[in-house]
Amino acid sequence: MTVRAFTEADRPFLRTLFLAARKANWHWLDGSDWQLEDFDRVTLGERILVAEHDGHRTGFAALLPADNFLHSLFVDPACQGQGIGSELLEAVQAGFTSTGALKCLKANDRALAFYQRHGWQVISSGEGEQGEYLLLHYVL
């Protein structure tokens, strides 16, 4: 598997992956209004890394490098549990210049456990449009 920089040729597939992953994993939210174009809005202005295996895109991470902030990390539901998220996260963390940060929806138990297994610590909590979230930090 490789992790590489996003190209425009990735956009159609990553739109589909983003929609499918949210529907598969965010079961507590009403996704009836979600659209393929949500990917464009959510990742606008962000650096995107793409995980690829044997020519197939399997996941992506979107981040704000200047802020050391991981905004999104999604893996194709058909490929989850294969280490793809870990490789993406390691690639993101390798680019941090200081303490990394991310927000994880509190209801997303699986993602929270994933980040904590990788050394992320819960710092605080807040409320957003999708519900309560936890702010996590990763110290280099």
mmCIF file with all atom_site columns, C-alpha atoms in Angstrom, residues 9-122:
data_model
loop_
_atom_site.group_PDB
_atom_site.id
_atom_site.type_symbol
_atom_site.label_atom_id
_atom_site.label_alt_id
_atom_site.label_comp_id
_atom_site.label_asym_id
_atom_site.label_entity_id
_atom_site.label_seq_id
_atom_site.pdbx_PDB_ins_code
_atom_site.Cartn_x
_atom_site.Cartn_y
_atom_site.Cartn_z
_atom_site.occupancy
_atom_site.B_iso_or_equiv
_atom_site.pdbx_formal_charge
_atom_site.auth_seq_id
_atom_site.auth_comp_id
_atom_site.auth_asym_id
_atom_site.auth_atom_id
_atom_site.pdbx_PDB_model_num
ATOM 1   C CA . ALA A 1 9   ? -8.291  12.255 -10.891 1.00 0.00 ? 9   ALA A CA 1
ATOM 2   C CA . ASP A 1 10  ? -8.981  11.003 -7.326  1.00 0.00 ? 10  ASP A CA 1
ATOM 3   C CA . ARG A 1 11  ? -11.974 13.291 -6.753  1.00 0.00 ? 11  ARG A CA 1
ATOM 4   C CA . PRO A 1 12  ? -14.805 11.126 -8.195  1.00 0.00 ? 12  PRO A CA 1
ATOM 5   C CA . PHE A 1 13  ? -13.778 8.050  -6.253  1.00 0.00 ? 13  PHE A CA 1
ATOM 6   C CA . LEU A 1 14  ? -13.067 9.911  -3.016  1.00 0.00 ? 14  LEU A CA 1
ATOM 7   C CA . ARG A 1 15  ? -16.467 11.578 -3.221  1.00 0.00 ? 15  ARG A CA 1
ATOM 8   C CA . THR A 1 16  ? -18.058 8.126  -3.348  1.00 0.00 ? 16  THR A CA 1
ATOM 9   C CA . LEU A 1 17  ? -15.804 6.766  -0.598  1.00 0.00 ? 17  LEU A CA 1
ATOM 10  C CA . PHE A 1 18  ? -16.585 9.725  1.691   1.00 0.00 ? 18  PHE A CA 1
ATOM 11  C CA . LEU A 1 19  ? -20.333 9.281  1.258   1.00 0.00 ? 19  LEU A CA 1
ATOM 12  C CA . ALA A 1 20  ? -20.209 5.490  1.728   1.00 0.00 ? 20  ALA A CA 1
ATOM 13  C CA . ALA A 1 21  ? -17.943 5.665  4.786   1.00 0.00 ? 21  ALA A CA 1
ATOM 14  C CA . ARG A 1 22  ? -20.140 8.208  6.559   1.00 0.00 ? 22  ARG A CA 1
ATOM 15  C CA . LYS A 1 23  ? -23.273 6.172  5.856   1.00 0.00 ? 23  LYS A CA 1
ATOM 16  C CA . ALA A 1 24  ? -21.595 2.963  7.076   1.00 0.00 ? 24  ALA A CA 1
ATOM 17  C CA . ASN A 1 25  ? -19.992 4.428  10.200  1.00 0.00 ? 25  ASN A CA 1
ATOM 18  C CA . TRP A 1 26  ? -22.082 7.402  11.348  1.00 0.00 ? 26  TRP A CA 1
ATOM 19  C CA . HIS A 1 27  ? -25.269 5.367  11.850  1.00 0.00 ? 27  HIS A CA 1
ATOM 20  C CA . TRP A 1 28  ? -26.549 7.681  14.618  1.00 0.00 ? 28  TRP A CA 1
ATOM 21  C CA . LEU A 1 29  ? -26.876 10.615 12.175  1.00 0.00 ? 29  LEU A CA 1
ATOM 22  C CA . ASP A 1 30  ? -29.544 11.192 9.533   1.00 0.00 ? 30  ASP A CA 1
ATOM 23  C CA . GLY A 1 31  ? -27.587 11.020 6.279   1.00 0.00 ? 31  GLY A CA 1
ATOM 24  C CA . SER A 1 32  ? -30.532 11.570 3.953   1.00 0.00 ? 32  SER A CA 1
ATOM 25  C CA . ASP A 1 33  ? -29.185 14.985 2.874   1.00 0.00 ? 33  ASP A CA 1
ATOM 26  C CA . TRP A 1 34  ? -25.601 13.851 2.300   1.00 0.00 ? 34  TRP A CA 1
ATOM 27  C CA . GLN A 1 35  ? -24.312 14.227 -1.258  1.00 0.00 ? 35  GLN A CA 1
ATOM 28  C CA . LEU A 1 36  ? -21.221 13.306 -3.225  1.00 0.00 ? 36  LEU A CA 1
ATOM 29  C CA . GLU A 1 37  ? -20.260 16.992 -3.396  1.00 0.00 ? 37  GLU A CA 1
ATOM 30  C CA . ASP A 1 38  ? -19.937 17.130 0.407   1.00 0.00 ? 38  ASP A CA 1
ATOM 31  C CA . PHE A 1 39  ? -16.384 15.879 -0.086  1.00 0.00 ? 39  PHE A CA 1
ATOM 32  C CA . ASP A 1 40  ? -15.521 19.041 -2.035  1.00 0.00 ? 40  ASP A CA 1
ATOM 33  C CA . ARG A 1 41  ? -16.937 21.326 0.653   1.00 0.00 ? 41  ARG A CA 1
ATOM 34  C CA . VAL A 1 42  ? -15.380 19.463 3.590   1.00 0.00 ? 42  VAL A CA 1
ATOM 35  C CA . THR A 1 43  ? -11.878 19.262 2.100   1.00 0.00 ? 43  THR A CA 1
ATOM 36  C CA . LEU A 1 44  ? -11.738 22.715 0.468   1.00 0.00 ? 44  LEU A CA 1
ATOM 37  C CA . GLY A 1 45  ? -8.309  24.249 0.998   1.00 0.00 ? 45  GLY A CA 1
ATOM 38  C CA . GLU A 1 46  ? -6.940  21.179 2.752   1.00 0.00 ? 46  GLU A CA 1
ATOM 39  C CA . ARG A 1 47  ? -4.003  18.915 1.926   1.00 0.00 ? 47  ARG A CA 1
ATOM 40  C CA . ILE A 1 48  ? -5.350  15.482 1.019   1.00 0.00 ? 48  ILE A CA 1
ATOM 41  C CA . LEU A 1 49  ? -3.424  12.229 1.232   1.00 0.00 ? 49  LEU A CA 1
ATOM 42  C CA . VAL A 1 50  ? -4.726  9.166  -0.600  1.00 0.00 ? 50  VAL A CA 1
ATOM 43  C CA . ALA A 1 51  ? -4.182  5.533  0.374   1.00 0.00 ? 51  ALA A CA 1
ATOM 44  C CA . GLU A 1 52  ? -3.887  3.231  -2.603  1.00 0.00 ? 52  GLU A CA 1
ATOM 45  C CA . HIS A 1 53  ? -3.433  -0.524 -2.865  1.00 0.00 ? 53  HIS A CA 1
ATOM 46  C CA . ASP A 1 54  ? -2.880  -2.327 -6.175  1.00 0.00 ? 54  ASP A CA 1
ATOM 47  C CA . GLY A 1 55  ? -4.219  0.686  -8.073  1.00 0.00 ? 55  GLY A CA 1
ATOM 48  C CA . HIS A 1 56  ? -7.366  0.981  -5.940  1.00 0.00 ? 56  HIS A CA 1
ATOM 49  C CA . ARG A 1 57  ? -8.008  4.000  -3.727  1.00 0.00 ? 57  ARG A CA 1
ATOM 50  C CA . THR A 1 58  ? -8.794  2.692  -0.253  1.00 0.00 ? 58  THR A CA 1
ATOM 51  C CA . GLY A 1 59  ? -8.929  5.799  1.933   1.00 0.00 ? 59  GLY A CA 1
ATOM 52  C CA . PHE A 1 60  ? -7.942  9.398  2.438   1.00 0.00 ? 60  PHE A CA 1
ATOM 53  C CA . ALA A 1 61  ? -6.920  11.899 5.080   1.00 0.00 ? 61  ALA A CA 1
ATOM 54  C CA . ALA A 1 62  ? -7.481  15.661 4.816   1.00 0.00 ? 62  ALA A CA 1
ATOM 55  C CA . LEU A 1 63  ? -5.524  18.064 6.973   1.00 0.00 ? 63  LEU A CA 1
ATOM 56  C CA . LEU A 1 64  ? -4.542  21.652 7.602   1.00 0.00 ? 64  LEU A CA 1
ATOM 57  C CA . PRO A 1 65  ? -0.740  21.334 7.767   1.00 0.00 ? 65  PRO A CA 1
ATOM 58  C CA . ALA A 1 66  ? -0.079  24.851 9.094   1.00 0.00 ? 66  ALA A CA 1
ATOM 59  C CA . ASP A 1 67  ? -2.275  24.040 12.099  1.00 0.00 ? 67  ASP A CA 1
ATOM 60  C CA . ASN A 1 68  ? -1.135  20.406 12.523  1.00 0.00 ? 68  ASN A CA 1
ATOM 61  C CA . PHE A 1 69  ? -4.860  19.608 12.381  1.00 0.00 ? 69  PHE A CA 1
ATOM 62  C CA . LEU A 1 70  ? -6.242  16.352 10.992  1.00 0.00 ? 70  LEU A CA 1
ATOM 63  C CA . HIS A 1 71  ? -9.711  17.228 9.718   1.00 0.00 ? 71  HIS A CA 1
ATOM 64  C CA . SER A 1 72  ? -10.820 13.960 8.109   1.00 0.00 ? 72  SER A CA 1
ATOM 65  C CA . LEU A 1 73  ? -9.679  10.358 7.855   1.00 0.00 ? 73  LEU A CA 1
ATOM 66  C CA . PHE A 1 74  ? -11.903 7.886  6.027   1.00 0.00 ? 74  PHE A CA 1
ATOM 67  C CA . VAL A 1 75  ? -11.364 4.329  4.811   1.00 0.00 ? 75  VAL A CA 1
ATOM 68  C CA . ASP A 1 76  ? -13.518 2.507  2.285   1.00 0.00 ? 76  ASP A CA 1
ATOM 69  C CA . PRO A 1 77  ? -15.983 0.427  4.361   1.00 0.00 ? 77  PRO A CA 1
ATOM 70  C CA . ALA A 1 78  ? -15.038 -2.679 2.351   1.00 0.00 ? 78  ALA A CA 1
ATOM 71  C CA . CYS A 1 79  ? -11.381 -2.207 3.350   1.00 0.00 ? 79  CYS A CA 1
ATOM 72  C CA . GLN A 1 80  ? -11.645 -1.324 7.028   1.00 0.00 ? 80  GLN A CA 1
ATOM 73  C CA . GLY A 1 81  ? -9.607  -3.321 9.520   1.00 0.00 ? 81  GLY A CA 1
ATOM 74  C CA . GLN A 1 82  ? -6.695  -3.835 7.108   1.00 0.00 ? 82  GLN A CA 1
ATOM 75  C CA . GLY A 1 83  ? -4.285  -1.200 8.497   1.00 0.00 ? 83  GLY A CA 1
ATOM 76  C CA . ILE A 1 84  ? -5.136  1.461  5.928   1.00 0.00 ? 84  ILE A CA 1
ATOM 77  C CA . GLY A 1 85  ? -6.264  3.984  8.530   1.00 0.00 ? 85  GLY A CA 1
ATOM 78  C CA . SER A 1 86  ? -3.094  3.368  10.519  1.00 0.00 ? 86  SER A CA 1
ATOM 79  C CA . GLU A 1 87  ? -0.881  4.018  7.502   1.00 0.00 ? 87  GLU A CA 1
ATOM 80  C CA . LEU A 1 88  ? -2.769  7.198  6.658   1.00 0.00 ? 88  LEU A CA 1
ATOM 81  C CA . LEU A 1 89  ? -2.556  8.385  10.263  1.00 0.00 ? 89  LEU A CA 1
ATOM 82  C CA . GLU A 1 90  ? 1.178   7.668  10.413  1.00 0.00 ? 90  GLU A CA 1
ATOM 83  C CA . ALA A 1 91  ? 1.705   9.675  7.204   1.00 0.00 ? 91  ALA A CA 1
ATOM 84  C CA . VAL A 1 92  ? -0.251  12.593 8.683   1.00 0.00 ? 92  VAL A CA 1
ATOM 85  C CA . GLN A 1 93  ? 1.628   12.458 11.993  1.00 0.00 ? 93  GLN A CA 1
ATOM 86  C CA . ALA A 1 94  ? 4.982   12.364 10.176  1.00 0.00 ? 94  ALA A CA 1
ATOM 87  C CA . GLY A 1 95  ? 4.198   15.822 8.787   1.00 0.00 ? 95  GLY A CA 1
ATOM 88  C CA . PHE A 1 96  ? 3.362   17.423 12.134  1.00 0.00 ? 96  PHE A CA 1
ATOM 89  C CA . THR A 1 97  ? 5.770   20.117 13.296  1.00 0.00 ? 97  THR A CA 1
ATOM 90  C CA . SER A 1 98  ? 4.293   20.318 16.807  1.00 0.00 ? 98  SER A CA 1
ATOM 91  C CA . THR A 1 99  ? 1.355   18.898 18.762  1.00 0.00 ? 99  THR A CA 1
ATOM 92  C CA . GLY A 1 100 ? -1.264  17.480 16.400  1.00 0.00 ? 100 GLY A CA 1
ATOM 93  C CA . ALA A 1 101 ? -4.984  17.987 16.898  1.00 0.00 ? 101 ALA A CA 1
ATOM 94  C CA . LEU A 1 102 ? -8.247  16.493 15.681  1.00 0.00 ? 102 LEU A CA 1
ATOM 95  C CA . LYS A 1 103 ? -11.917 16.428 16.606  1.00 0.00 ? 103 LYS A CA 1
ATOM 96  C CA . CYS A 1 104 ? -13.709 13.077 16.857  1.00 0.00 ? 104 CYS A CA 1
ATOM 97  C CA . LEU A 1 105 ? -17.452 12.729 17.247  1.00 0.00 ? 105 LEU A CA 1
ATOM 98  C CA . LYS A 1 106 ? -18.084 11.317 20.712  1.00 0.00 ? 106 LYS A CA 1
ATOM 99  C CA . ALA A 1 107 ? -20.605 8.810  19.335  1.00 0.00 ? 107 ALA A CA 1
ATOM 100 C CA . ASN A 1 108 ? -17.928 7.419  17.001  1.00 0.00 ? 108 ASN A CA 1
ATOM 101 C CA . ASP A 1 109 ? -16.573 4.880  19.512  1.00 0.00 ? 109 ASP A CA 1
ATOM 102 C CA . ARG A 1 110 ? -14.645 2.930  16.905  1.00 0.00 ? 110 ARG A CA 1
ATOM 103 C CA . ALA A 1 111 ? -12.752 5.997  15.637  1.00 0.00 ? 111 ALA A CA 1
ATOM 104 C CA . LEU A 1 112 ? -12.044 7.219  19.165  1.00 0.00 ? 112 LEU A CA 1
ATOM 105 C CA . ALA A 1 113 ? -10.568 3.842  20.121  1.00 0.00 ? 113 ALA A CA 1
ATOM 106 C CA . PHE A 1 114 ? -8.494  3.880  16.910  1.00 0.00 ? 114 PHE A CA 1
ATOM 107 C CA . TYR A 1 115 ? -6.968  7.283  17.680  1.00 0.00 ? 115 TYR A CA 1
ATOM 108 C CA . GLN A 1 116 ? -6.305  6.408  21.306  1.00 0.00 ? 116 GLN A CA 1
ATOM 109 C CA . ARG A 1 117 ? -4.515  3.187  20.256  1.00 0.00 ? 117 ARG A CA 1
ATOM 110 C CA . HIS A 1 118 ? -2.229  5.445  18.213  1.00 0.00 ? 118 HIS A CA 1
ATOM 111 C CA . GLY A 1 119 ? -1.337  7.668  21.166  1.00 0.00 ? 119 GLY A CA 1
ATOM 112 C CA . TRP A 1 120 ? -3.902  10.452 20.829  1.00 0.00 ? 120 TRP A CA 1
ATOM 113 C CA . GLN A 1 121 ? -5.198  11.892 24.113  1.00 0.00 ? 121 GLN A CA 1
ATOM 114 C CA . VAL A 1 122 ? -8.597  13.468 24.811  1.00 0.00 ? 122 VAL A CA 1
#
